[in-house]
Tab-separated table of C-alpha atoms in Angstrom:
chain	number	residue	atom	x	y	z
A	225	MET	CA	-42.501	-10.326	-96.685
A	226	SER	CA	-43.540	-10.888	-93.079
A	227	GLU	CA	-41.087	-12.023	-90.480
A	228	THR	CA	-41.849	-14.216	-87.471
A	229	ARG	CA	-40.002	-13.094	-84.353
A	230	GLY	CA	-40.772	-15.674	-81.665
A	231	ASP	CA	-38.789	-13.850	-78.990
A	232	THR	CA	-40.992	-10.752	-79.110
A	233	ALA	CA	-44.401	-12.236	-79.941
A	234	PRO	CA	-47.034	-11.161	-77.410
A	235	LEU	CA	-48.199	-13.693	-74.853
A	236	GLY	CA	-51.602	-15.253	-75.439
A	237	ALA	CA	-54.393	-14.750	-72.916
A	238	SER	CA	-53.918	-18.208	-71.408
A	239	SER	CA	-50.163	-17.671	-71.092
A	240	ARG	CA	-50.671	-14.315	-69.370
A	241	GLU	CA	-53.162	-15.835	-66.932
A	242	SER	CA	-50.760	-18.702	-66.230
A	243	LEU	CA	-47.973	-16.215	-65.575
A	244	ARG	CA	-50.170	-14.170	-63.237
A	245	GLN	CA	-51.184	-17.347	-61.385
A	246	ARG	CA	-47.535	-18.365	-60.909
A	247	LEU	CA	-46.708	-14.857	-59.696
A	248	ARG	CA	-49.588	-14.925	-57.199
A	249	GLU	CA	-48.497	-18.332	-55.917
A	250	THR	CA	-44.893	-17.158	-55.572
A	251	LEU	CA	-45.918	-14.014	-53.663
A	252	THR	CA	-48.262	-16.010	-51.438
A	253	GLN	CA	-45.593	-18.584	-50.607
A	254	ALA	CA	-43.048	-15.852	-49.875
A	255	LEU	CA	-45.504	-13.968	-47.645
A	256	MET	CA	-46.490	-17.142	-45.795
A	257	HIS	CA	-42.802	-17.843	-45.247
A	258	ALA	CA	-42.413	-14.359	-43.767
A	259	TRP	CA	-45.559	-14.777	-41.653
A	260	ASN	CA	-44.014	-17.847	-40.066
A	261	GLY	CA	-41.046	-15.808	-38.924
A	262	HIS	CA	-38.568	-16.837	-41.609
A	263	GLY	CA	-36.395	-14.559	-43.698
A	264	GLY	CA	-36.134	-14.168	-47.457
A	265	TRP	CA	-37.531	-11.523	-49.751
A	266	GLY	CA	-41.023	-12.284	-48.472
A	267	GLN	CA	-39.951	-10.607	-45.248
A	268	ALA	CA	-39.336	-7.369	-47.145
A	269	PHE	CA	-42.818	-7.682	-48.632
A	270	ALA	CA	-44.269	-8.143	-45.128
A	271	ILE	CA	-42.403	-5.043	-43.913
A	272	LEU	CA	-43.955	-3.004	-46.729
A	273	LEU	CA	-47.369	-4.078	-45.448
A	274	LEU	CA	-46.718	-2.938	-41.872
A	275	PRO	CA	-48.558	0.419	-42.216
A	276	VAL	CA	-51.690	-1.466	-43.283
A	277	SER	CA	-51.143	-3.871	-40.394
A	278	TRP	CA	-50.880	-0.959	-37.919
A	279	ALA	CA	-54.157	0.461	-39.218
A	280	PHE	CA	-55.807	-2.938	-38.813
A	281	THR	CA	-54.369	-3.234	-35.297
A	282	GLY	CA	-55.850	0.138	-34.400
A	283	ALA	CA	-59.261	-0.789	-35.792
A	284	VAL	CA	-59.295	-4.053	-33.809
A	285	ALA	CA	-58.248	-2.248	-30.626
A	286	ILE	CA	-60.959	0.387	-31.019
A	287	ARG	CA	-63.648	-2.222	-31.646
A	288	ARG	CA	-62.532	-4.260	-28.641
A	289	ALA	CA	-62.497	-1.148	-26.444
A	290	LEU	CA	-66.048	-0.286	-27.513
A	291	TYR	CA	-67.180	-3.716	-26.354
A	292	GLN	CA	-65.155	-3.541	-23.155
A	293	ARG	CA	-66.695	-0.185	-22.223
A	294	GLY	CA	-70.216	-1.228	-23.124
A	295	PHE	CA	-70.729	0.998	-26.175
A	296	PHE	CA	-71.308	-2.192	-28.175
A	297	LYS	CA	-73.455	-4.744	-26.400
A	298	GLN	CA	-72.533	-8.337	-25.810
A	299	GLU	CA	-75.523	-10.679	-25.713
A	300	THR	CA	-75.568	-13.150	-22.825
A	301	LEU	CA	-77.305	-16.482	-23.333
A	302	PRO	CA	-78.937	-18.287	-20.380
A	303	VAL	CA	-76.480	-21.214	-20.415
A	304	PRO	CA	-72.662	-21.201	-20.238
A	305	VAL	CA	-70.872	-20.652	-23.552
A	306	ILE	CA	-67.430	-22.072	-24.371
A	307	VAL	CA	-65.704	-20.689	-27.482
A	308	VAL	CA	-63.044	-22.756	-29.250
A	309	GLY	CA	-61.123	-20.450	-31.569
A	310	ASN	CA	-57.782	-19.114	-32.737
A	311	VAL	CA	-55.981	-15.860	-33.432
A	312	MET	CA	-53.893	-17.261	-36.301
A	313	VAL	CA	-55.054	-17.264	-39.910
A	314	GLY	CA	-55.595	-20.755	-41.273
A	315	GLY	CA	-56.546	-24.068	-39.767
A	316	VAL	CA	-55.087	-25.055	-36.414
A	317	GLY	CA	-57.332	-28.020	-35.588
A	318	LYS	CA	-60.255	-26.331	-33.814
A	319	THR	CA	-63.053	-28.626	-34.965
A	320	PRO	CA	-61.499	-31.916	-33.722
A	321	ILE	CA	-60.939	-30.188	-30.364
A	322	THR	CA	-64.556	-29.005	-30.349
A	323	MET	CA	-65.707	-32.570	-30.983
A	324	ALA	CA	-63.465	-33.981	-28.253
A	325	LEU	CA	-64.755	-31.355	-25.813
A	326	VAL	CA	-68.394	-32.079	-26.698
A	327	ASN	CA	-67.837	-35.804	-26.147
A	328	HIS	CA	-66.206	-35.099	-22.775
A	329	LEU	CA	-69.119	-32.945	-21.640
A	330	LYS	CA	-71.611	-35.563	-22.838
A	331	ALA	CA	-69.739	-38.242	-20.881
A	332	LYS	CA	-70.217	-36.104	-17.764
A	333	GLY	CA	-73.972	-36.230	-18.350
A	334	LEU	CA	-74.356	-32.689	-19.709
A	335	ARG	CA	-76.667	-31.866	-22.602
A	336	VAL	CA	-74.581	-29.961	-25.142
A	337	GLY	CA	-75.357	-27.792	-28.176
A	338	VAL	CA	-72.894	-26.522	-30.791
A	339	LEU	CA	-72.824	-23.194	-32.638
A	340	SER	CA	-70.862	-22.389	-35.791
A	341	ARG	CA	-70.738	-19.856	-38.588
A	342	GLY	CA	-70.681	-22.698	-41.111
A	343	TYR	CA	-67.669	-21.501	-43.090
A	344	GLY	CA	-67.908	-22.139	-46.830
A	345	ARG	CA	-71.671	-22.758	-46.968
A	346	LYS	CA	-73.791	-21.300	-49.780
A	347	THR	CA	-76.494	-20.008	-47.417
A	348	SER	CA	-76.492	-17.117	-44.943
A	349	SER	CA	-79.522	-17.732	-42.724
A	350	THR	CA	-79.589	-19.354	-39.289
A	351	LEU	CA	-80.105	-23.090	-39.802
A	352	ALA	CA	-80.357	-26.287	-37.801
A	353	VAL	CA	-77.849	-28.951	-38.839
A	354	SER	CA	-78.863	-32.606	-38.932
A	355	PRO	CA	-76.789	-35.658	-39.899
A	356	LYS	CA	-78.698	-35.631	-43.205
A	357	SER	CA	-78.014	-31.955	-44.015
A	358	ASN	CA	-76.169	-30.933	-47.171
A	359	SER	CA	-72.710	-29.494	-46.551
A	360	LEU	CA	-73.353	-26.811	-49.188
A	361	SER	CA	-76.153	-25.453	-46.985
A	362	VAL	CA	-74.602	-25.809	-43.536
A	363	GLY	CA	-70.835	-26.200	-44.016
A	364	ASP	CA	-68.652	-29.300	-43.830
A	365	GLU	CA	-67.447	-28.906	-40.227
A	366	PRO	CA	-70.897	-28.377	-38.630
A	367	LEU	CA	-72.177	-31.379	-40.579
A	368	LEU	CA	-69.247	-33.478	-39.335
A	369	ILE	CA	-69.987	-32.426	-35.730
A	370	ALA	CA	-73.689	-33.238	-36.086
A	371	ARG	CA	-72.922	-36.689	-37.486
A	372	SER	CA	-70.112	-37.600	-35.123
A	373	CYS	CA	-71.317	-36.106	-31.832
A	374	GLN	CA	-75.085	-36.534	-32.207
A	375	VAL	CA	-75.900	-33.208	-30.516
A	376	PRO	CA	-77.958	-30.202	-31.646
A	377	VAL	CA	-75.928	-28.004	-34.022
A	378	PHE	CA	-76.971	-24.620	-35.430
A	379	VAL	CA	-75.136	-22.378	-37.898
A	380	GLY	CA	-75.532	-18.634	-38.314
A	381	SER	CA	-73.519	-15.550	-39.197
A	382	SER	CA	-74.784	-14.275	-35.834
A	383	ARG	CA	-73.845	-16.831	-33.205
A	384	VAL	CA	-76.255	-15.062	-30.840
A	385	ASP	CA	-79.168	-15.762	-33.194
A	386	ALA	CA	-77.946	-19.322	-33.698
A	387	GLY	CA	-77.728	-19.828	-29.939
A	388	ARG	CA	-81.218	-18.480	-29.333
A	389	ALA	CA	-82.652	-20.644	-32.107
A	390	LEU	CA	-80.958	-23.745	-30.722
A	391	LEU	CA	-82.117	-23.104	-27.151
A	392	SER	CA	-85.682	-22.404	-28.257
A	393	LEU	CA	-85.899	-25.861	-29.855
A	394	HIS	CA	-83.716	-27.726	-27.357
A	395	ARG	CA	-84.651	-26.327	-23.960
A	396	ASP	CA	-82.793	-29.092	-22.129
A	397	VAL	CA	-79.367	-27.965	-23.443
A	398	GLN	CA	-77.124	-27.003	-20.516
A	399	VAL	CA	-73.991	-25.714	-22.252
A	400	LEU	CA	-73.132	-24.324	-25.688
A	401	VAL	CA	-69.813	-24.893	-27.446
A	402	CYS	CA	-68.966	-22.467	-30.239
A	403	ASP	CA	-66.721	-23.885	-32.971
A	404	ASP	CA	-64.674	-20.824	-33.954
A	405	GLY	CA	-65.759	-17.294	-33.074
A	406	LEU	CA	-63.000	-16.004	-30.783
A	407	GLN	CA	-63.333	-12.638	-32.531
A	408	HIS	CA	-67.156	-12.817	-32.691
A	409	TRP	CA	-67.517	-10.423	-29.756
A	410	PRO	CA	-71.321	-9.886	-29.874
A	411	LEU	CA	-71.630	-13.314	-28.216
A	412	ALA	CA	-70.688	-13.217	-24.534
A	413	ARG	CA	-68.710	-16.238	-23.448
A	414	ASP	CA	-67.791	-17.834	-20.145
A	415	LEU	CA	-64.617	-19.605	-21.263
A	416	GLU	CA	-62.307	-19.371	-24.262
A	417	LEU	CA	-60.030	-22.080	-25.642
A	418	CYS	CA	-57.444	-20.517	-27.962
A	419	VAL	CA	-55.782	-23.052	-30.231
A	420	PHE	CA	-52.274	-22.785	-31.725
A	421	ASP	CA	-50.220	-25.126	-33.885
A	422	GLU	CA	-46.459	-25.367	-34.405
A	423	ARG	CA	-46.366	-21.839	-35.908
A	424	GLY	CA	-47.042	-20.184	-32.568
A	425	VAL	CA	-47.729	-16.518	-33.330
A	426	GLY	CA	-45.553	-16.482	-36.450
A	427	ASN	CA	-43.781	-13.148	-36.897
A	428	GLY	CA	-46.100	-11.552	-34.321
A	429	HIS	CA	-47.676	-9.021	-36.701
A	430	LEU	CA	-51.353	-8.607	-37.465
A	431	LEU	CA	-52.825	-8.950	-40.938
A	432	PRO	CA	-51.652	-8.402	-43.614
A	433	ALA	CA	-48.007	-8.130	-42.515
A	434	GLY	CA	-48.451	-11.149	-40.266
A	435	PRO	CA	-50.867	-14.010	-39.593
A	436	LEU	CA	-52.582	-12.666	-36.451
A	437	ARG	CA	-56.210	-11.570	-36.321
A	438	GLU	CA	-55.676	-9.725	-33.048
A	439	VAL	CA	-52.829	-8.780	-30.722
A	440	TRP	CA	-51.479	-11.700	-28.716
A	441	PRO	CA	-51.118	-11.994	-25.799
A	442	ARG	CA	-54.099	-9.806	-24.975
A	443	LYS	CA	-56.298	-8.866	-22.098
A	444	ALA	CA	-59.508	-10.858	-21.936
A	445	LEU	CA	-62.662	-9.297	-23.300
A	446	ARG	CA	-64.769	-8.301	-20.314
A	447	HIS	CA	-68.061	-10.105	-19.875
A	448	ALA	CA	-70.797	-7.540	-20.465
A	449	SER	CA	-73.163	-8.736	-17.751
A	450	THR	CA	-70.686	-9.383	-14.907
A	451	GLY	CA	-67.690	-7.199	-15.660
A	452	HIS	CA	-65.351	-10.127	-14.999
A	453	ASP	CA	-62.532	-11.083	-17.323
A	454	VAL	CA	-63.244	-14.191	-19.361
A	455	PRO	CA	-60.727	-16.992	-18.671
A	456	CYS	CA	-58.761	-18.164	-21.706
A	457	LEU	CA	-56.949	-21.506	-21.869
A	458	VAL	CA	-54.226	-21.979	-24.502
A	459	LEU	CA	-54.022	-25.266	-26.413
A	460	LYS	CA	-51.244	-26.520	-28.712
A	461	THR	CA	-52.069	-29.093	-31.394
A	462	SER	CA	-48.483	-29.614	-32.555
A	463	GLY	CA	-45.029	-28.460	-31.610
A	464	GLU	CA	-43.815	-28.051	-28.054
A	465	ALA	CA	-46.277	-26.707	-25.501
A	466	GLY	CA	-44.918	-23.857	-23.400
A	467	PRO	CA	-45.727	-22.751	-19.850
A	468	ASN	CA	-49.463	-22.431	-19.177
A	469	GLU	CA	-50.230	-24.265	-22.439
A	470	PHE	CA	-51.965	-27.612	-22.844
A	471	ALA	CA	-50.634	-30.125	-25.379
A	472	VAL	CA	-53.343	-31.865	-27.414
A	473	GLN	CA	-52.526	-35.321	-28.758
A	474	ARG	CA	-53.765	-36.231	-32.240
A	475	SER	CA	-53.469	-39.491	-34.161
A	476	LEU	CA	-55.279	-41.357	-36.895
A	477	ALA	CA	-57.530	-44.236	-35.971
A	478	ASP	CA	-56.352	-47.674	-37.069
A	479	TYR	CA	-59.459	-48.153	-39.192
A	480	ALA	CA	-61.453	-46.449	-41.961
A	481	ILE	CA	-65.206	-46.232	-42.490
A	482	GLN	CA	-67.520	-45.963	-45.491
A	483	ALA	CA	-70.825	-44.112	-45.889
A	484	ASP	CA	-72.875	-47.191	-44.927
A	485	GLY	CA	-70.883	-47.706	-41.712
A	486	THR	CA	-68.641	-50.479	-43.038
A	487	GLN	CA	-65.305	-50.510	-41.211
A	488	ARG	CA	-61.959	-51.813	-42.400
A	489	SER	CA	-58.618	-51.886	-40.608
A	490	LEU	CA	-55.796	-49.845	-42.121
A	491	ALA	CA	-53.527	-52.870	-41.751
A	492	SER	CA	-55.562	-54.633	-44.447
A	493	TRP	CA	-54.184	-52.137	-46.998
A	494	TRP	CA	-50.524	-52.436	-46.051
A	495	ASP	CA	-49.652	-54.505	-49.132
A	496	THR	CA	-51.969	-52.580	-51.473
A	497	PRO	CA	-51.332	-49.141	-53.033
A	498	VAL	CA	-54.015	-46.588	-52.146
A	499	GLN	CA	-54.766	-42.991	-53.056
A	500	ALA	CA	-55.405	-40.247	-50.512
A	501	LEU	CA	-57.331	-37.001	-50.699
A	502	ALA	CA	-57.455	-34.108	-48.244
A	503	GLY	CA	-59.220	-30.757	-48.499
A	504	ILE	CA	-57.987	-29.382	-45.197
A	505	ALA	CA	-55.611	-26.631	-44.082
A	506	LYS	CA	-52.558	-28.926	-44.119
A	507	PRO	CA	-53.189	-31.891	-46.449
A	508	ASP	CA	-49.611	-33.162	-46.193
A	509	LYS	CA	-50.100	-33.856	-42.491
A	510	PHE	CA	-52.890	-36.296	-43.296
A	511	PHE	CA	-50.828	-37.984	-46.008
A	512	ASN	CA	-47.838	-38.322	-43.681
A	513	MET	CA	-49.982	-39.716	-40.880
A	514	LEU	CA	-51.266	-42.384	-43.272
A	515	ARG	CA	-47.717	-43.339	-44.219
A	516	GLU	CA	-46.775	-43.473	-40.534
A	517	GLN	CA	-49.570	-46.038	-40.155
A	518	GLY	CA	-47.803	-48.208	-42.735
A	519	MET	CA	-49.990	-47.253	-45.694
A	520	ASN	CA	-48.615	-47.437	-49.234
A	521	VAL	CA	-49.916	-44.057	-50.447
A	522	ALA	CA	-49.158	-44.156	-54.165
A	523	HIS	CA	-51.124	-41.053	-55.180
A	524	THR	CA	-52.207	-37.948	-53.266
A	525	GLN	CA	-54.596	-35.122	-54.081
A	526	ALA	CA	-54.231	-31.978	-51.943
A	527	LEU	CA	-57.155	-29.567	-52.180
A	528	PRO	CA	-57.871	-26.193	-50.556
A	529	ASP	CA	-59.498	-26.193	-47.139
A	530	HIS	CA	-63.315	-26.531	-47.401
A	531	ALA	CA	-63.015	-27.325	-51.125
A	532	ASP	CA	-66.228	-28.095	-53.008
A	533	LEU	CA	-65.959	-31.755	-54.012
A	534	GLN	CA	-69.156	-31.979	-56.071
A	535	ASP	CA	-67.422	-32.347	-59.433
A	536	LEU	CA	-64.393	-34.254	-58.194
A	537	HIS	CA	-63.271	-37.088	-60.445
A	538	ILE	CA	-61.851	-40.158	-58.756
A	539	ASP	CA	-59.720	-42.560	-60.785
A	540	THR	CA	-60.445	-45.964	-59.259
A	541	ALA	CA	-57.404	-47.365	-61.082
A	542	GLN	CA	-55.270	-45.492	-58.521
A	543	GLY	CA	-56.584	-47.746	-55.747
A	544	ASP	CA	-59.047	-47.300	-52.896
A	545	LEU	CA	-59.533	-43.682	-51.850
A	546	LEU	CA	-58.808	-42.669	-48.245
A	547	CYS	CA	-59.789	-39.226	-46.998
A	548	THR	CA	-60.461	-37.218	-43.848
A	549	GLU	CA	-63.845	-37.274	-42.116
A	550	LYS	CA	-64.379	-33.635	-43.094
A	551	ASP	CA	-63.926	-34.534	-46.755
A	552	ALA	CA	-66.102	-37.626	-46.416
A	553	VAL	CA	-69.263	-35.720	-45.444
A	554	LYS	CA	-69.035	-34.091	-48.899
A	555	LEU	CA	-67.540	-36.980	-50.887
A	556	TRP	CA	-70.041	-39.600	-49.781
A	557	LEU	CA	-72.858	-37.886	-51.688
A	558	GLN	CA	-71.283	-38.928	-55.006
A	559	HIS	CA	-68.664	-41.440	-53.844
A	560	PRO	CA	-70.025	-43.588	-50.991
A	561	GLN	CA	-67.185	-46.043	-51.598
A	562	ALA	CA	-64.603	-43.536	-50.257
A	563	TRP	CA	-62.996	-44.513	-46.941
A	564	ALA	CA	-62.788	-41.905	-44.163
A	565	VAL	CA	-60.040	-42.262	-41.574
A	566	PRO	CA	-61.100	-40.662	-38.254
A	567	LEU	CA	-58.748	-38.305	-36.433
A	568	GLN	CA	-58.553	-39.167	-32.730
A	569	THR	CA	-57.998	-36.128	-30.497
A	570	THR	CA	-57.050	-36.546	-26.840
A	571	LEU	CA	-57.423	-33.609	-24.457
A	572	PRO	CA	-55.104	-33.830	-21.407
A	573	GLN	CA	-56.693	-34.476	-18.024
A	574	GLU	CA	-55.296	-31.211	-16.644
A	575	LEU	CA	-57.117	-29.303	-19.380
A	576	LEU	CA	-60.374	-31.173	-18.822
A	577	ALA	CA	-60.167	-30.489	-15.079
A	578	ALA	CA	-59.640	-26.775	-15.745
A	579	ILE	CA	-62.587	-26.700	-18.184
A	580	ASP	CA	-64.814	-28.509	-15.678
A	581	ALA	CA	-63.901	-26.041	-12.920
A	582	HIS	CA	-64.575	-22.978	-15.085
A	583	LEU	CA	-67.817	-24.493	-16.354
A	584	ALA	CA	-69.057	-25.237	-12.834
A	585	ALA	CA	-68.349	-21.637	-11.813
A	586	ALA	CA	-70.174	-20.346	-14.896
A	587	GLN	CA	-73.185	-22.577	-14.214
A	588	ASN	CA	-73.405	-21.318	-10.632
A	589	ALA	CA	-73.178	-17.718	-11.834
A	590	LYS	CA	-75.957	-18.284	-14.379
A	591	LEU	CA	-78.215	-19.874	-11.758
A	592	SER	CA	-77.655	-17.047	-9.280
A	593	SER	CA	-78.234	-14.354	-11.927
A	594	PRO	CA	-81.708	-12.759	-11.922
A	595	HIS	CA	-81.685	-13.246	-15.705
A	596	GLY	CA	-80.393	-16.797	-15.536
A	597	HIS	CA	-83.463	-18.297	-17.182
A	598	GLN	CA	-83.982	-15.668	-19.879
A	599	THR	CA	-82.253	-14.908	-23.116
A	600	ALA	CA	-80.668	-11.494	-23.266
């Protein structure tokens, strides 16, 4: 006679996978907690990873030294290059800053081009990005920049190749802005903007024991063609800005927009429950900003950053859907009725003045260089 013993029955495959998933999520949350400089048992896990972190630190230092001493070549493009990047893992708000910078430079009468890797795209070649491009081919952030800023945008795993391709087709471009790529050292740059959020440098360790991609603070990477240190300005998107840091102000617009350009004020939804979706680094920030605008957000859907929204199901019974602009460039293909709420980013005048001064110096240096009108 067989006997059923529920307490010792083996777990099914789905139960084991569910258990492994919960364990991974628990370890990830604990490690992230430790990365941000907090205690707990995640800190012990981070300490165990320190030897790997030291090896990574050494590898980064060696690679940087090889570039600094000219063993690895940096390619210099014939126009000034500004890189907007970060040393922290995860999103810190680089793309909205890139867009605000591009709009500032355009307002000054400069012809601007944008370079990007195109994170999350399904292609690997160097491509031009148009407002009608597919985000799967070019990436959601480059597509957002192309649509919002109306400037030439190219993506490529090699930003040097992307820059050359852009300049060959748009010979009137006077300055290139690189969205991300602070650690993409093959591309020589004339100015760096390093962006931080409220986490600062976290626990100060490099990957995987900490959230840093390189040692901070660091000496600037020397410009291959001039030997001068590249200036680096530090920006803070949230939290308190310290000495020699520039505080960037961010807020949601008071309106939303649909795929066909229809606009609607957020105030018109105040008495109506809505649903909100965000596939960004910190979805809760978007949801909270909506609530601060007086929105009755009855249902939220937080997705991973750069999530593929092709097969997303939207329950219209939950109310109108509000999302970020980055999500909208993907959502509008299947759901043109979704409402995108723009993020308004304000760069302080002191920062803009510093950027203008560095850019003017870089332009003069390019013009005086014997190779100023040739690609490296």
